[in-house]
PDB file of C-alpha atoms in Angstrom:
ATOM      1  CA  UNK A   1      99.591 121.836 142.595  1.00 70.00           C
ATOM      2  CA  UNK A   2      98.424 121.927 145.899  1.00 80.00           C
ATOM      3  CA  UNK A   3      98.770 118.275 148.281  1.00 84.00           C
ATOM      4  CA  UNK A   4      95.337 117.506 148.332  1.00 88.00           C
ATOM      5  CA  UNK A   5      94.613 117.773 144.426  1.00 90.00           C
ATOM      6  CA  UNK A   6      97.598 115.460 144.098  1.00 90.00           C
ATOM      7  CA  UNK A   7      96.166 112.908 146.569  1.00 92.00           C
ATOM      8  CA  UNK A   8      93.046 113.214 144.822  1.00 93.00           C
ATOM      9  CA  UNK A   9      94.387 112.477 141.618  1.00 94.00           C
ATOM     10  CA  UNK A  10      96.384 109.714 142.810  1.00 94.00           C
ATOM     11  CA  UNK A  11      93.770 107.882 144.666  1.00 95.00           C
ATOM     12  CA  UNK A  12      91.206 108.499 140.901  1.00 95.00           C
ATOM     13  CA  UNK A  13      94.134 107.113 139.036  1.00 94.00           C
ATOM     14  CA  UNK A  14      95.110 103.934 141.535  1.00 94.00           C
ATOM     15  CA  UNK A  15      91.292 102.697 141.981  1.00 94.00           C
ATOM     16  CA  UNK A  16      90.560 103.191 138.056  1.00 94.00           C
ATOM     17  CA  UNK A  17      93.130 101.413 137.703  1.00 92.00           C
ATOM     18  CA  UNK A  18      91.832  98.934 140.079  1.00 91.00           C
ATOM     19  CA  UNK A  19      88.929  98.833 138.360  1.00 91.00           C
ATOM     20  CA  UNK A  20      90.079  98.390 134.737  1.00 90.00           C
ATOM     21  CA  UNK A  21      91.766  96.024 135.835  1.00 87.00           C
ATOM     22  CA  UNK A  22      88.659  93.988 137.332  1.00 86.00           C
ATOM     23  CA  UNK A  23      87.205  95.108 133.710  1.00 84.00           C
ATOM     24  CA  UNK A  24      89.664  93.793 131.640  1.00 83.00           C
ATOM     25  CA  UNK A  25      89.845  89.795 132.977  1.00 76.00           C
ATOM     26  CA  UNK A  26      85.839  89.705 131.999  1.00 76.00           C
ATOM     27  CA  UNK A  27      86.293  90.503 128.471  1.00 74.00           C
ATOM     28  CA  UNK A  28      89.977  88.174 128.489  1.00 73.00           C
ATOM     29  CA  UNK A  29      90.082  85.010 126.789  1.00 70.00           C
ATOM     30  CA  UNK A  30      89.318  82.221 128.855  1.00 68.00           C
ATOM     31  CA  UNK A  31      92.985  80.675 128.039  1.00 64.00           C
ATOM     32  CA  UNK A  32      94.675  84.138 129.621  1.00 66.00           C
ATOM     33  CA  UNK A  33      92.965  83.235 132.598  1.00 64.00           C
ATOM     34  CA  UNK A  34      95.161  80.331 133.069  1.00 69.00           C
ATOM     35  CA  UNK A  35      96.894  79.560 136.447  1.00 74.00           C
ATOM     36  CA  UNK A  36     100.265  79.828 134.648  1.00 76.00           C
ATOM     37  CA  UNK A  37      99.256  83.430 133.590  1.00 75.00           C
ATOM     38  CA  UNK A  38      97.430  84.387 137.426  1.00 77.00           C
ATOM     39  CA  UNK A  39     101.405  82.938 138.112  1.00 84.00           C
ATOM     40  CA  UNK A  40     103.326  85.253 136.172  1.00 85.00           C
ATOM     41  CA  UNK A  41     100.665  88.497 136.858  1.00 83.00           C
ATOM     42  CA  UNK A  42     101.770  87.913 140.779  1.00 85.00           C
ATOM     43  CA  UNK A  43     105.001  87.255 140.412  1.00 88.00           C
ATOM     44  CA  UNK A  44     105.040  91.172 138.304  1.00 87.00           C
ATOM     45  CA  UNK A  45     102.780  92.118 140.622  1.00 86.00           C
ATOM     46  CA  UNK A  46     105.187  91.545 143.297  1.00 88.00           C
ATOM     47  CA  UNK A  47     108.046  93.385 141.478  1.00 90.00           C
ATOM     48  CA  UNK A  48     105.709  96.232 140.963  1.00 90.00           C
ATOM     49  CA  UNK A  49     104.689  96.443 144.848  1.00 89.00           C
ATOM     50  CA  UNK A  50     108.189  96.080 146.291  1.00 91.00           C
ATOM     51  CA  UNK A  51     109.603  98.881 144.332  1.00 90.00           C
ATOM     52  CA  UNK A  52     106.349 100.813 144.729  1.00 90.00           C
ATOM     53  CA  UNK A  53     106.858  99.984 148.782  1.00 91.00           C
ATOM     54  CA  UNK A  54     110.513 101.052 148.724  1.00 91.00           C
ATOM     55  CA  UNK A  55     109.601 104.355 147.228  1.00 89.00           C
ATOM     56  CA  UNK A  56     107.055 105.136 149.527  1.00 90.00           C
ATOM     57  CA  UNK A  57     109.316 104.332 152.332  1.00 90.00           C
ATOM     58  CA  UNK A  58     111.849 106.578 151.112  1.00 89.00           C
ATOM     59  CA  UNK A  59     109.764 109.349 150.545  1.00 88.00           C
ATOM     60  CA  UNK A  60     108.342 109.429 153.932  1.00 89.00           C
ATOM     61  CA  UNK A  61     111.088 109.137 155.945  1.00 90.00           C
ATOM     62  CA  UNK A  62     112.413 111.853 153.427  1.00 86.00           C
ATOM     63  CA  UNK A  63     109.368 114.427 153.881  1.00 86.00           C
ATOM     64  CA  UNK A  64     109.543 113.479 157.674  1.00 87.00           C
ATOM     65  CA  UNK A  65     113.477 114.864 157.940  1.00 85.00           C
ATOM     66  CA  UNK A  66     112.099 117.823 155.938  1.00 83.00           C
ATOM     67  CA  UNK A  67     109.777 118.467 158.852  1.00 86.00           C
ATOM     68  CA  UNK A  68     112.195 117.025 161.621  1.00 87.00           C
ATOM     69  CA  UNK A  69     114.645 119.742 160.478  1.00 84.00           C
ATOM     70  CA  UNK A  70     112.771 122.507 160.013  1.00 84.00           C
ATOM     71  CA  UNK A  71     111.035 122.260 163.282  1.00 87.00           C
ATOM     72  CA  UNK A  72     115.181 121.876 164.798  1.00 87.00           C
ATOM     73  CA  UNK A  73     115.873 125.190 162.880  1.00 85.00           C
ATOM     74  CA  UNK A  74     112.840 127.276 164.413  1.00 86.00           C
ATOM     75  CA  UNK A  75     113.580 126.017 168.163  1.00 88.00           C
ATOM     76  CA  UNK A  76     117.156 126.313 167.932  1.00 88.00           C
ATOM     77  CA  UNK A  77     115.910 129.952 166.375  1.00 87.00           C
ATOM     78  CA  UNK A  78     114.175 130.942 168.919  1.00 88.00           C
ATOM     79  CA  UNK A  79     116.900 130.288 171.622  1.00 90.00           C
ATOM     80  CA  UNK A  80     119.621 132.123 169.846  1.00 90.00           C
ATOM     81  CA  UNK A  81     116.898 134.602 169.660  1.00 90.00           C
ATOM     82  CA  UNK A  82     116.218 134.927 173.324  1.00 91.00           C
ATOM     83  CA  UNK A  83     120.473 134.345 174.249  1.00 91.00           C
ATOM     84  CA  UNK A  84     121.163 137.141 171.867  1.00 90.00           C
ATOM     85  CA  UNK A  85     118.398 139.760 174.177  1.00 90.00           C
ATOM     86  CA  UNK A  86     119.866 138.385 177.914  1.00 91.00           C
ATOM     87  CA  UNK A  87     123.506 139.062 176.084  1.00 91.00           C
ATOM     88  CA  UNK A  88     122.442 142.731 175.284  1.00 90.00           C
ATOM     89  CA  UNK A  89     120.638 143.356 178.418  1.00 90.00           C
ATOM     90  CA  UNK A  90     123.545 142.386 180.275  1.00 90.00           C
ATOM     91  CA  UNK A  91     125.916 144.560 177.988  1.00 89.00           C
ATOM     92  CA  UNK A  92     123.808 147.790 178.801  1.00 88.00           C
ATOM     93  CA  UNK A  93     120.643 150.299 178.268  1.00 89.00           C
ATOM     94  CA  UNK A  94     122.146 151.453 175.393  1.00 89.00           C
ATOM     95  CA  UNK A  95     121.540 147.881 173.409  1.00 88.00           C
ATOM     96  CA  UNK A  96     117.535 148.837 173.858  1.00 89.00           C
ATOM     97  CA  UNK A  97     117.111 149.993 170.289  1.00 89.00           C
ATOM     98  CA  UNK A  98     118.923 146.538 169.140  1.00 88.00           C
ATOM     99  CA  UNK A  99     116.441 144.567 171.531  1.00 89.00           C
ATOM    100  CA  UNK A 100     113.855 146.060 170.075  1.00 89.00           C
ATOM    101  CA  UNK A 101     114.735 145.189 166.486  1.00 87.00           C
ATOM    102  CA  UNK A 102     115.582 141.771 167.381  1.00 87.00           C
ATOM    103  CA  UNK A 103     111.757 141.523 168.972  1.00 88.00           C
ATOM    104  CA  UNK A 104     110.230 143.101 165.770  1.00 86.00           C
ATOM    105  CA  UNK A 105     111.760 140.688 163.746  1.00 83.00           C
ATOM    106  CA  UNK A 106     110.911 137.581 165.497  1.00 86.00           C
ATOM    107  CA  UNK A 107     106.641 139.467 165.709  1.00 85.00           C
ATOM    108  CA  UNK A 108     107.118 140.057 161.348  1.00 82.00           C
ATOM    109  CA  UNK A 109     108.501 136.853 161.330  1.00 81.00           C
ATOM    110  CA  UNK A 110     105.146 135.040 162.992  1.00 83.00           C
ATOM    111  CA  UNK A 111     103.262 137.081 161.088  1.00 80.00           C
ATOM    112  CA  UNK A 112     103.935 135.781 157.616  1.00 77.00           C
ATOM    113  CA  UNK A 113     104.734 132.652 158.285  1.00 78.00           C
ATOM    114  CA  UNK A 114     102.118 131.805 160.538  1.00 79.00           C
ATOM    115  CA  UNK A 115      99.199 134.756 159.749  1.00 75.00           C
ATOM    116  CA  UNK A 116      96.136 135.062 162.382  1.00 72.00           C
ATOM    117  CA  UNK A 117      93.889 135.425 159.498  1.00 65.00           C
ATOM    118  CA  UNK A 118      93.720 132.091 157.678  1.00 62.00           C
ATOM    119  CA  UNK A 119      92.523 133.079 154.408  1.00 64.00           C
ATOM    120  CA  UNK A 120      95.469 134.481 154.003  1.00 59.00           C
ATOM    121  CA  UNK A 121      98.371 133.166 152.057  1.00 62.00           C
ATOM    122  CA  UNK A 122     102.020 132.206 153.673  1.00 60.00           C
ATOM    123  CA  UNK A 123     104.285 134.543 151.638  1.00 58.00           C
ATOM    124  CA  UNK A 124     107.774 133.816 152.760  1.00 61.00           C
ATOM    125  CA  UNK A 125     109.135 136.555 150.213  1.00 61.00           C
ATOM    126  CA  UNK A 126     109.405 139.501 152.746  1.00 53.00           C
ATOM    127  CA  UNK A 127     111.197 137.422 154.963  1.00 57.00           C
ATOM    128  CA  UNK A 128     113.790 136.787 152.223  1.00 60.00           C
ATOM    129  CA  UNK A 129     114.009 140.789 151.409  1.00 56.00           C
ATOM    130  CA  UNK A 130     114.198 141.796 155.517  1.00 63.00           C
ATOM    131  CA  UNK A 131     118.191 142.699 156.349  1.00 69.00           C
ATOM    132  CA  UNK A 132     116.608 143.279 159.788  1.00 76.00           C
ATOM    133  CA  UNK A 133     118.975 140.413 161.477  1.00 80.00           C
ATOM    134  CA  UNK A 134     121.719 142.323 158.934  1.00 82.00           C
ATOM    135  CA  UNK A 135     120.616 145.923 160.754  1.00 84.00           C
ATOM    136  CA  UNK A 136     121.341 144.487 164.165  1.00 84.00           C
ATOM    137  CA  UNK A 137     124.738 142.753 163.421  1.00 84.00           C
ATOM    138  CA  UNK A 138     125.647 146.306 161.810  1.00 86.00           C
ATOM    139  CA  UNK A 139     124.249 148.064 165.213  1.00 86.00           C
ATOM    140  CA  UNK A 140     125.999 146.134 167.411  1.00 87.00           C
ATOM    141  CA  UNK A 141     129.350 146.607 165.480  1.00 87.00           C
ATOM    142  CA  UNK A 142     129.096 149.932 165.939  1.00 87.00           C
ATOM    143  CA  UNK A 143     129.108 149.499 169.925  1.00 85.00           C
ATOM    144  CA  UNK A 144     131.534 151.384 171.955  1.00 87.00           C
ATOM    145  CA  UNK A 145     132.575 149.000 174.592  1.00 87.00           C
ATOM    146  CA  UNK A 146     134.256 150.526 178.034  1.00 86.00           C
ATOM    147  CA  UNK A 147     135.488 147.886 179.871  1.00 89.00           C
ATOM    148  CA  UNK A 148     136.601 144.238 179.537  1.00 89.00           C
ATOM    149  CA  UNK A 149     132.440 142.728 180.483  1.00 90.00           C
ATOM    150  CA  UNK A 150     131.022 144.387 177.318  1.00 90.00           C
ATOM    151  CA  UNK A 151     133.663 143.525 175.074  1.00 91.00           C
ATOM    152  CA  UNK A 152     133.231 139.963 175.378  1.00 92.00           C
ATOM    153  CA  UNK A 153     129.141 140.318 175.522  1.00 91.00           C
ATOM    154  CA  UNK A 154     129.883 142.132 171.966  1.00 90.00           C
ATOM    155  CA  UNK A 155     131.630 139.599 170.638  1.00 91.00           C
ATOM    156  CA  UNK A 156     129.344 136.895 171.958  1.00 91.00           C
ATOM    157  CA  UNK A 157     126.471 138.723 171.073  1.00 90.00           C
ATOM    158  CA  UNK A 158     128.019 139.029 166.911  1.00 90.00           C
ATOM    159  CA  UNK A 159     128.506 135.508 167.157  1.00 91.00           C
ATOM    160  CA  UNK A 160     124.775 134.778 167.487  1.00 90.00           C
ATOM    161  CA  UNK A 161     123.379 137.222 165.433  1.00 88.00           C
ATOM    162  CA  UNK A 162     125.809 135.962 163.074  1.00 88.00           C
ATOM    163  CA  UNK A 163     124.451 132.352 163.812  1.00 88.00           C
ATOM    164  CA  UNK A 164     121.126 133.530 163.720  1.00 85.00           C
ATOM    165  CA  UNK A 165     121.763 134.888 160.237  1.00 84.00           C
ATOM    166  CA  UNK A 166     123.444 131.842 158.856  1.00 84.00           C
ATOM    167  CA  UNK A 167     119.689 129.736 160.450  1.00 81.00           C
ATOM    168  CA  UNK A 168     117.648 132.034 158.914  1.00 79.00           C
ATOM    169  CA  UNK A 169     118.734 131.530 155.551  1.00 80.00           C
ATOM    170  CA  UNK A 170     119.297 127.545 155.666  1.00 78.00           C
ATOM    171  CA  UNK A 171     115.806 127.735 156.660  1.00 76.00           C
ATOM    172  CA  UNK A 172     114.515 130.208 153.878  1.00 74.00           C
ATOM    173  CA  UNK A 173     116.778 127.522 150.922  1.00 74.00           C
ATOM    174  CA  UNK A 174     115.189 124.630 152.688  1.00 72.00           C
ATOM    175  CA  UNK A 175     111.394 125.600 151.662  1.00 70.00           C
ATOM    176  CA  UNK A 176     113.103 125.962 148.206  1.00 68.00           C
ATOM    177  CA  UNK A 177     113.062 121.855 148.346  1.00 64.00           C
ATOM    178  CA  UNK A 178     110.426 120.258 146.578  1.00 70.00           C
ATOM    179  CA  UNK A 179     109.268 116.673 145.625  1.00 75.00           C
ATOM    180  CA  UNK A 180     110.689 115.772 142.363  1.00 79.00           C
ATOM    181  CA  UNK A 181     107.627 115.601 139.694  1.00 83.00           C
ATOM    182  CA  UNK A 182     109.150 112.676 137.837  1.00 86.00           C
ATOM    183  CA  UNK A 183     109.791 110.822 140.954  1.00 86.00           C
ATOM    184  CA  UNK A 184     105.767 110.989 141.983  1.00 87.00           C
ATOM    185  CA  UNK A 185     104.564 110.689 138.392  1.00 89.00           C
ATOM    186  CA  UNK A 186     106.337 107.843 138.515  1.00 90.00           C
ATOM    187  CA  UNK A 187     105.531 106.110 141.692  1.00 91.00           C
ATOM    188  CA  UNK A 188     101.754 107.281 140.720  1.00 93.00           C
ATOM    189  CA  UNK A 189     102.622 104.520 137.640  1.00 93.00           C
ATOM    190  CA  UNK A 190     103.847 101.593 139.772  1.00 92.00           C
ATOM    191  CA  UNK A 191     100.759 101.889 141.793  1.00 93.00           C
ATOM    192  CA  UNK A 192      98.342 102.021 139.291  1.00 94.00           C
ATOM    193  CA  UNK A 193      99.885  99.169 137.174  1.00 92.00           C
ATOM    194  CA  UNK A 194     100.223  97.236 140.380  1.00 92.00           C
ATOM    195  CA  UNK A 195      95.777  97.691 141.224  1.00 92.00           C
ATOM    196  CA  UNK A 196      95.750  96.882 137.673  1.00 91.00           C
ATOM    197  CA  UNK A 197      97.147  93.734 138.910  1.00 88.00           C
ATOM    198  CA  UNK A 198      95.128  93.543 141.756  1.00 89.00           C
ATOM    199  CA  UNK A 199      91.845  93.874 139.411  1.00 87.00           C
ATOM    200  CA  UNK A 200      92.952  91.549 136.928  1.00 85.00           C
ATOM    201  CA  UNK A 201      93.148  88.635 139.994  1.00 83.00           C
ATOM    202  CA  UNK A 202      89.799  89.787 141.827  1.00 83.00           C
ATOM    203  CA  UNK A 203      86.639  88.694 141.466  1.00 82.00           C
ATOM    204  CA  UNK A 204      84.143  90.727 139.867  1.00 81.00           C
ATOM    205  CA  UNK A 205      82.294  91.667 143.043  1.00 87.00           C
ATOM    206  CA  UNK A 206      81.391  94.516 145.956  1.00 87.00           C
ATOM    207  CA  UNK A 207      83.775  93.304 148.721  1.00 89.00           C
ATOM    208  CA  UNK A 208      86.949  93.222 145.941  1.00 89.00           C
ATOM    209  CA  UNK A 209      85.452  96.716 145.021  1.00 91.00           C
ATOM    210  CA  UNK A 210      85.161  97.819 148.518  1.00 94.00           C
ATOM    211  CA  UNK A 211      88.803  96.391 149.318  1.00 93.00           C
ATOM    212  CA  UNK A 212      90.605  98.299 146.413  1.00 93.00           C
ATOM    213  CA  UNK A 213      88.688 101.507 147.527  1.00 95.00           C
ATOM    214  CA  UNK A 214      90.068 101.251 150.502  1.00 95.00           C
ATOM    215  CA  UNK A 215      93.299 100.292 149.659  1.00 94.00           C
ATOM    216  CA  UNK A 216      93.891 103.271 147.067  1.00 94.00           C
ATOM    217  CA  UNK A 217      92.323 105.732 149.306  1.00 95.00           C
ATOM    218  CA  UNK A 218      95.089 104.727 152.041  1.00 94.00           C
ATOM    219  CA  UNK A 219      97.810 105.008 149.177  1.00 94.00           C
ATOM    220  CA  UNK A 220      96.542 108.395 148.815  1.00 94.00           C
ATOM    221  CA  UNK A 221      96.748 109.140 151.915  1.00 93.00           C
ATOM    222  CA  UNK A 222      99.980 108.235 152.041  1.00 92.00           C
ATOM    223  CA  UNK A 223     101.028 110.526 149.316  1.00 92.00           C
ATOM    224  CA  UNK A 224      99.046 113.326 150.801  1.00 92.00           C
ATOM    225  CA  UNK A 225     101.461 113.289 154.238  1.00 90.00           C
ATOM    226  CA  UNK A 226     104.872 112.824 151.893  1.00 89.00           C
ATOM    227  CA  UNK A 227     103.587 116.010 149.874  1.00 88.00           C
ATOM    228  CA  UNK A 228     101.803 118.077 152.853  1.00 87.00           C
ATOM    229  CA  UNK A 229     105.298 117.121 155.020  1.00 86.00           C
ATOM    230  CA  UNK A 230     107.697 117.879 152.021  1.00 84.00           C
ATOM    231  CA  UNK A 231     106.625 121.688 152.259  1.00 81.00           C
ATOM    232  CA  UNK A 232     106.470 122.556 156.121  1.00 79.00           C
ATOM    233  CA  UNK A 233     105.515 126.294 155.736  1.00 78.00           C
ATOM    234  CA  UNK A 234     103.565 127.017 153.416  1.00 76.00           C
ATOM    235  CA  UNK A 235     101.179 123.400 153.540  1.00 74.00           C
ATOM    236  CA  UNK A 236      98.636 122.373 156.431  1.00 80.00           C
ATOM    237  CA  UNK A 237     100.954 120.212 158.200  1.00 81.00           C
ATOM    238  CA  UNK A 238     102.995 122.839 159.578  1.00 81.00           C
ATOM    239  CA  UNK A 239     105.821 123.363 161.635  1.00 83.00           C
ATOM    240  CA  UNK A 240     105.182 124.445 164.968  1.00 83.00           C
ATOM    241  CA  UNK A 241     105.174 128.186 165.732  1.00 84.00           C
ATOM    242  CA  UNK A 242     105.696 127.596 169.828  1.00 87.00           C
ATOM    243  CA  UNK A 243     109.488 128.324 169.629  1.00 86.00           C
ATOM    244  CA  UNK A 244     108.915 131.652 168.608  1.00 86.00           C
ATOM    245  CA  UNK A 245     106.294 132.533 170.533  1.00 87.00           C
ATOM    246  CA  UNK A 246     108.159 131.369 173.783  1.00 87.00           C
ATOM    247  CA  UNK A 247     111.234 133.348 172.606  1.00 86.00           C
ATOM    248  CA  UNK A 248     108.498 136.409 171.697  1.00 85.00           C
ATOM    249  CA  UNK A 249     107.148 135.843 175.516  1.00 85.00           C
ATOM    250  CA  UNK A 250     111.013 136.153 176.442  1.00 83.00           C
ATOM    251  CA  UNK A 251     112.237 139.165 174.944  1.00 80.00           C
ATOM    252  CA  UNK A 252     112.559 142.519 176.176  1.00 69.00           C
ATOM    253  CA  UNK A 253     112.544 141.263 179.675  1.00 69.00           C
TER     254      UNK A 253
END
């Protein structure tokens, strides 16, 4: 389910909540309406918001990291990326062919995840099947160093690509990660329960109509960034493609 039917379901099922709520205290008996019950309703309804508010806090700042880190794994990417080609240019002409790779891998690897045609789909799966990084650690093992320089640019140089393996497949298990289900079904519940709430102690009017509109449309909001942040490659808020492209501008020179 993509984020913005999930926001859109959440904010339908917060304000109908809202307003069932609003329904419910007109067809109440009058002695439900007492101030002992209004008492009790925001004393729940203060439960209800707290852990709703703790949840939302959690996921945010959680969905945030997601973001924080995968932006962190692209940059630091892109300058193993561009350390990698200075540390074969320096080792010789003959690393060309490896340079070359590295560069077709980091063009493939802009292409699918950030396409210049935006009808079309992120598909992440060719980037899992590519042993391109794999072909160049192999190629540079088979290097023939002849003096003392290009033995330590080899090893340096299988050091990154062996680093730049290693990134490119914590970053491939991290857009595994989703939102747990149960956890949002769940905080989708203490919301609703809580407008409930909210409805049962408004008056029966357009401003309180207008204010839980408002409210449940920020709520959903809310839940639209957690989910949209949550999957940082495939959703809009994406992560930013400018590390790659600077390494891209870099390479081969």
């Amino acid at each position: 389910m993509s984020s913005i039917t999930i926001a859109v379901v959440a904010f339908g099922a917060i304000f109908a909540g809202g307003l069932l709520g609003m329904g419910i205290r007109w067809v109440l008996p009058a002695h439900h309406a007492s101030e002992e019950t209004k008492e009790i309703l925001r004393l729940g309804s203060g439960l209800v918001g707290t852990l709703a508010a703790i949840s939302l806090g959690l996921l945010i700042n959680t969905s945030k990291g997601t973001l924080d880190t995968m932006n962190n794994g692209f940059t630091q990417y892109g300058a193993k990326v561009i350390v990698l080609d200075r540390v074969l240019d320096n080792y010789g002409p003959e690393t060309a062919p490896i340079r070359g790779m590295l560069r077709n891998a980091v063009m493939h690897t802009l292409d699918r995840v950030w396409p210049e045609d935006k009808k079309r789909h992120v598909d992440l799966s060719p980037l899992e099947a590519s042993t391109t990084i794999e072909m160049v650690q192999v190629k540079m093992n088979r290097l023939s160093p002849v003096n003392d320089n290009q033995r330590q640019l080899k090893s340096q140089a299988i050091q990154i690509a062996a680093d730049l393996a290693q990134s490119r497949w914590i970053m491939i298990e991290q857009t595994q990660q989703t939102l747990p289900p149960f956890f949002l079904t769940l905080l989708l519940f203490w919301l609703t329960t809580l407008f409930a709430g909210f409805g049962l102690l408004s008056p029966r009017n357009g401003t309180a109509v207008a204010v839980l509109f408002v409210a449940a449309l920020s709520l959903a909001g809310a839940i639209f960034f957690i989910t949209e942040m949550s999957t940082p490659i495939t959703g809009i808020i994406k992560v930013s493609r400018a590390p790659l492209e600077k390494a891209l501008h870099h390479l081969g020179r």
